[in-house]
PDB file of C-alpha atoms in Angstrom:
ATOM      1  CA  UNK A   1      -2.390  12.108   8.659  1.00 85.00           C
ATOM      2  CA  UNK A   2      -2.845  11.112   5.028  1.00 85.00           C
ATOM      3  CA  UNK A   3      -0.786   8.412   3.342  1.00 90.00           C
ATOM      4  CA  UNK A   4      -0.719   6.148   0.318  1.00 91.00           C
ATOM      5  CA  UNK A   5       1.534   3.286  -0.743  1.00 95.00           C
ATOM      6  CA  UNK A   6       1.330   1.240  -3.909  1.00 96.00           C
ATOM      7  CA  UNK A   7       2.980  -0.667  -6.718  1.00 97.00           C
ATOM      8  CA  UNK A   8       1.979  -1.435 -10.313  1.00 97.00           C
ATOM      9  CA  UNK A   9       3.490  -3.695 -12.960  1.00 96.00           C
ATOM     10  CA  UNK A  10       3.325  -1.722 -16.209  1.00 96.00           C
ATOM     11  CA  UNK A  11       2.278  -3.487 -19.392  1.00 94.00           C
ATOM     12  CA  UNK A  12       0.655  -2.550 -22.687  1.00 92.00           C
ATOM     13  CA  UNK A  13      -1.544  -5.647 -22.904  1.00 89.00           C
ATOM     14  CA  UNK A  14      -2.393  -8.602 -20.704  1.00 87.00           C
ATOM     15  CA  UNK A  15      -0.621 -10.907 -23.169  1.00 86.00           C
ATOM     16  CA  UNK A  16       2.596  -8.964 -23.751  1.00 76.00           C
ATOM     17  CA  UNK A  17       4.244  -6.265 -21.698  1.00 70.00           C
ATOM     18  CA  UNK A  18       5.614  -4.500 -24.797  1.00 74.00           C
ATOM     19  CA  UNK A  19       3.919  -4.370 -28.190  1.00 76.00           C
ATOM     20  CA  UNK A  20       6.442  -1.873 -29.518  1.00 86.00           C
ATOM     21  CA  UNK A  21       5.413   1.355 -27.807  1.00 91.00           C
ATOM     22  CA  UNK A  22       6.116   0.629 -24.139  1.00 93.00           C
ATOM     23  CA  UNK A  23       9.298   2.718 -23.885  1.00 93.00           C
ATOM     24  CA  UNK A  24       7.538   5.752 -25.403  1.00 95.00           C
ATOM     25  CA  UNK A  25       4.579   5.386 -22.995  1.00 95.00           C
ATOM     26  CA  UNK A  26       6.951   4.998 -20.038  1.00 96.00           C
ATOM     27  CA  UNK A  27       8.642   8.237 -21.143  1.00 96.00           C
ATOM     28  CA  UNK A  28       5.192   9.912 -21.183  1.00 96.00           C
ATOM     29  CA  UNK A  29       4.502   8.575 -17.679  1.00 96.00           C
ATOM     30  CA  UNK A  30       7.830   9.893 -16.402  1.00 95.00           C
ATOM     31  CA  UNK A  31       7.060  13.295 -17.960  1.00 94.00           C
ATOM     32  CA  UNK A  32       3.624  13.313 -16.330  1.00 93.00           C
ATOM     33  CA  UNK A  33       5.097  12.503 -12.906  1.00 92.00           C
ATOM     34  CA  UNK A  34       7.792  15.178 -13.291  1.00 92.00           C
ATOM     35  CA  UNK A  35       5.235  17.720 -14.509  1.00 90.00           C
ATOM     36  CA  UNK A  36       2.899  17.136 -11.571  1.00 86.00           C
ATOM     37  CA  UNK A  37       5.517  18.559  -9.244  1.00 85.00           C
ATOM     38  CA  UNK A  38       4.996  16.170  -6.358  1.00 83.00           C
ATOM     39  CA  UNK A  39       6.309  17.632  -3.084  1.00 82.00           C
ATOM     40  CA  UNK A  40       9.168  15.999  -1.206  1.00 84.00           C
ATOM     41  CA  UNK A  41       6.751  13.937   0.912  1.00 86.00           C
ATOM     42  CA  UNK A  42       5.791  11.890  -2.194  1.00 89.00           C
ATOM     43  CA  UNK A  43       7.879   9.333  -4.056  1.00 89.00           C
ATOM     44  CA  UNK A  44       6.774   8.377  -7.569  1.00 92.00           C
ATOM     45  CA  UNK A  45       9.270   6.162  -9.350  1.00 93.00           C
ATOM     46  CA  UNK A  46       9.282   3.987 -12.461  1.00 95.00           C
ATOM     47  CA  UNK A  47      11.922   1.292 -12.265  1.00 95.00           C
ATOM     48  CA  UNK A  48      12.887  -1.910 -14.068  1.00 95.00           C
ATOM     49  CA  UNK A  49      12.924  -5.185 -12.165  1.00 95.00           C
ATOM     50  CA  UNK A  50      13.859  -8.403 -13.985  1.00 93.00           C
ATOM     51  CA  UNK A  51      13.247  -6.715 -17.340  1.00 91.00           C
ATOM     52  CA  UNK A  52       9.751  -5.430 -16.498  1.00 93.00           C
ATOM     53  CA  UNK A  53       8.644  -1.890 -15.663  1.00 95.00           C
ATOM     54  CA  UNK A  54       7.132  -1.117 -12.255  1.00 97.00           C
ATOM     55  CA  UNK A  55       5.658   2.052 -10.798  1.00 96.00           C
ATOM     56  CA  UNK A  56       6.001   2.692  -7.068  1.00 97.00           C
ATOM     57  CA  UNK A  57       3.946   5.458  -5.431  1.00 94.00           C
ATOM     58  CA  UNK A  58       4.337   6.471  -1.792  1.00 93.00           C
ATOM     59  CA  UNK A  59       3.225   9.564   0.052  1.00 90.00           C
ATOM     60  CA  UNK A  60       2.748  10.809   3.592  1.00 90.00           C
ATOM     61  CA  UNK A  61       1.322  14.206   4.525  1.00 85.00           C
ATOM     62  CA  UNK A  62      -0.162  15.880   7.568  1.00 82.00           C
ATOM     63  CA  UNK A  63      -3.501  16.088   5.752  1.00 79.00           C
ATOM     64  CA  UNK A  64      -5.037  15.288   2.373  1.00 78.00           C
ATOM     65  CA  UNK A  65      -4.062  17.948  -0.166  1.00 80.00           C
ATOM     66  CA  UNK A  66      -3.057  18.050  -3.818  1.00 83.00           C
ATOM     67  CA  UNK A  67      -1.059  14.823  -3.454  1.00 84.00           C
ATOM     68  CA  UNK A  68      -4.294  12.831  -3.630  1.00 85.00           C
ATOM     69  CA  UNK A  69      -5.422  14.530  -6.853  1.00 87.00           C
ATOM     70  CA  UNK A  70      -2.018  14.090  -8.480  1.00 89.00           C
ATOM     71  CA  UNK A  71      -1.779  10.461  -7.392  1.00 91.00           C
ATOM     72  CA  UNK A  72      -5.184   9.856  -8.985  1.00 92.00           C
ATOM     73  CA  UNK A  73      -3.974  11.447 -12.261  1.00 94.00           C
ATOM     74  CA  UNK A  74      -1.070   8.974 -12.364  1.00 95.00           C
ATOM     75  CA  UNK A  75      -3.412   6.029 -11.772  1.00 96.00           C
ATOM     76  CA  UNK A  76      -5.768   7.209 -14.525  1.00 97.00           C
ATOM     77  CA  UNK A  77      -2.850   7.529 -16.955  1.00 97.00           C
ATOM     78  CA  UNK A  78      -1.667   3.995 -16.186  1.00 97.00           C
ATOM     79  CA  UNK A  79      -5.158   2.505 -16.582  1.00 96.00           C
ATOM     80  CA  UNK A  80      -5.822   4.384 -19.846  1.00 96.00           C
ATOM     81  CA  UNK A  81      -2.440   4.129 -21.603  1.00 96.00           C
ATOM     82  CA  UNK A  82      -1.169   0.826 -20.176  1.00 95.00           C
ATOM     83  CA  UNK A  83      -4.301  -1.368 -19.924  1.00 94.00           C
ATOM     84  CA  UNK A  84      -2.311  -4.548 -19.330  1.00 94.00           C
ATOM     85  CA  UNK A  85      -0.952  -3.139 -16.068  1.00 96.00           C
ATOM     86  CA  UNK A  86      -1.947  -4.424 -12.657  1.00 96.00           C
ATOM     87  CA  UNK A  87      -1.288  -3.577  -9.050  1.00 97.00           C
ATOM     88  CA  UNK A  88      -2.745  -1.798  -6.071  1.00 95.00           C
ATOM     89  CA  UNK A  89      -2.406   1.257  -3.921  1.00 94.00           C
ATOM     90  CA  UNK A  90      -3.566   1.593  -0.328  1.00 93.00           C
ATOM     91  CA  UNK A  91      -4.778   4.991   0.821  1.00 89.00           C
ATOM     92  CA  UNK A  92      -5.399   5.984   4.441  1.00 88.00           C
ATOM     93  CA  UNK A  93      -6.787   9.273   5.701  1.00 84.00           C
ATOM     94  CA  UNK A  94      -7.578  10.180   9.305  1.00 81.00           C
ATOM     95  CA  UNK A  95     -10.329  12.472   8.020  1.00 78.00           C
ATOM     96  CA  UNK A  96     -11.817  10.108   5.428  1.00 74.00           C
ATOM     97  CA  UNK A  97     -15.615  10.185   5.544  1.00 68.00           C
ATOM     98  CA  UNK A  98     -17.680   7.065   6.057  1.00 65.00           C
ATOM     99  CA  UNK A  99     -17.227   4.674   4.347  1.00 64.00           C
ATOM    100  CA  UNK A 100     -14.622   3.514   5.072  1.00 65.00           C
ATOM    101  CA  UNK A 101     -14.219   5.991   7.914  1.00 68.00           C
ATOM    102  CA  UNK A 102     -11.292   7.484   9.793  1.00 69.00           C
ATOM    103  CA  UNK A 103      -8.050   5.518   9.794  1.00 71.00           C
ATOM    104  CA  UNK A 104      -9.440   2.839   7.505  1.00 78.00           C
ATOM    105  CA  UNK A 105      -7.816   1.916   4.210  1.00 85.00           C
ATOM    106  CA  UNK A 106      -9.156   2.274   0.700  1.00 87.00           C
ATOM    107  CA  UNK A 107      -7.549   0.097  -1.964  1.00 90.00           C
ATOM    108  CA  UNK A 108      -7.234   1.291  -5.555  1.00 92.00           C
ATOM    109  CA  UNK A 109      -6.835  -1.792  -7.744  1.00 95.00           C
ATOM    110  CA  UNK A 110      -5.745  -1.500 -11.375  1.00 95.00           C
ATOM    111  CA  UNK A 111      -6.438  -4.471 -13.638  1.00 95.00           C
ATOM    112  CA  UNK A 112      -7.262  -4.705 -17.343  1.00 92.00           C
ATOM    113  CA  UNK A 113      -7.445  -0.955 -17.818  1.00 93.00           C
ATOM    114  CA  UNK A 114      -9.829  -0.280 -14.947  1.00 94.00           C
ATOM    115  CA  UNK A 115      -9.417   1.336 -11.556  1.00 94.00           C
ATOM    116  CA  UNK A 116     -11.545  -0.317  -8.910  1.00 93.00           C
ATOM    117  CA  UNK A 117     -11.842   1.203  -5.459  1.00 89.00           C
ATOM    118  CA  UNK A 118     -12.401  -1.197  -2.606  1.00 86.00           C
ATOM    119  CA  UNK A 119     -12.701  -0.797   1.096  1.00 80.00           C
ATOM    120  CA  UNK A 120      -9.857  -2.585   2.783  1.00 71.00           C
ATOM    121  CA  UNK A 121      -9.522  -4.002   6.247  1.00 61.00           C
ATOM    122  CA  UNK A 122      -8.813  -1.623   9.051  1.00 55.00           C
ATOM    123  CA  UNK A 123      -5.489  -3.413   9.477  1.00 53.00           C
ATOM    124  CA  UNK A 124      -5.361  -2.765  13.186  1.00 51.00           C
ATOM    125  CA  UNK A 125      -3.221  -5.074  15.182  1.00 43.00           C
ATOM    126  CA  UNK A 126      -5.068  -7.013  17.816  1.00 46.00           C
ATOM    127  CA  UNK A 127      -3.746  -9.111  20.609  1.00 45.00           C
ATOM    128  CA  UNK A 128      -5.311 -12.518  20.208  1.00 46.00           C
ATOM    129  CA  UNK A 129      -6.735 -14.133  23.251  1.00 44.00           C
ATOM    130  CA  UNK A 130      -5.262 -17.448  24.284  1.00 43.00           C
ATOM    131  CA  UNK A 131      -8.693 -19.037  23.800  1.00 45.00           C
ATOM    132  CA  UNK A 132      -8.510 -18.329  20.065  1.00 46.00           C
ATOM    133  CA  UNK A 133      -5.451 -20.522  19.690  1.00 45.00           C
ATOM    134  CA  UNK A 134      -6.662 -23.392  21.772  1.00 49.00           C
ATOM    135  CA  UNK A 135      -3.874 -25.779  22.430  1.00 49.00           C
ATOM    136  CA  UNK A 136      -1.183 -23.397  21.268  1.00 45.00           C
ATOM    137  CA  UNK A 137       0.805 -21.268  23.633  1.00 43.00           C
ATOM    138  CA  UNK A 138       1.512 -17.959  21.931  1.00 44.00           C
ATOM    139  CA  UNK A 139       4.157 -17.256  24.511  1.00 43.00           C
ATOM    140  CA  UNK A 140       6.251 -20.368  24.085  1.00 43.00           C
ATOM    141  CA  UNK A 141       5.321 -21.453  20.567  1.00 44.00           C
ATOM    142  CA  UNK A 142       4.576 -24.985  21.749  1.00 44.00           C
ATOM    143  CA  UNK A 143       1.538 -27.169  21.275  1.00 43.00           C
ATOM    144  CA  UNK A 144      -0.196 -28.752  24.242  1.00 41.00           C
ATOM    145  CA  UNK A 145      -1.089 -32.324  23.347  1.00 43.00           C
ATOM    146  CA  UNK A 146      -3.919 -32.605  25.844  1.00 40.00           C
ATOM    147  CA  UNK A 147      -6.027 -29.879  24.244  1.00 39.00           C
ATOM    148  CA  UNK A 148      -5.257 -30.858  20.633  1.00 41.00           C
ATOM    149  CA  UNK A 149      -6.192 -34.518  20.946  1.00 41.00           C
ATOM    150  CA  UNK A 150      -9.465 -35.378  22.596  1.00 42.00           C
ATOM    151  CA  UNK A 151      -9.158 -39.079  21.829  1.00 45.00           C
ATOM    152  CA  UNK A 152      -6.369 -41.521  22.307  1.00 45.00           C
ATOM    153  CA  UNK A 153      -3.686 -42.204  19.714  1.00 46.00           C
ATOM    154  CA  UNK A 154      -4.938 -43.414  16.305  1.00 47.00           C
TER     155      UNK A 154
END
């Protein structure tokens, strides 16, 4: 399984989101996304929230294919043409080589016109042992005074 999920706030500069050309660049981005011909298992959408442009990218496939290359083209466009943009995209691939390894996440961070790849946590859920939360019962949500206070009242 291969998947990616991300969001980016789109801006021309770090000081101002629009220096007069933002709408034209957004049109270019929409043309790029349409021209890449993403399959139905990928959603690439530019939307306006509270007067600001955002890009949302999501994809799920049985295995890594052209979606990864096309997604990378979109990220490179955003970093190059909209250097004030910021956001992140998580990518997970069962067959990803080490590092980060199978089923781990890679984060693609865009900030100030750069794309930085980082290894992300494995994000596996773990059942915490009761010893970790000493004095707290995970089952009832109550604190046990005897284990929280080793001395008498202040």
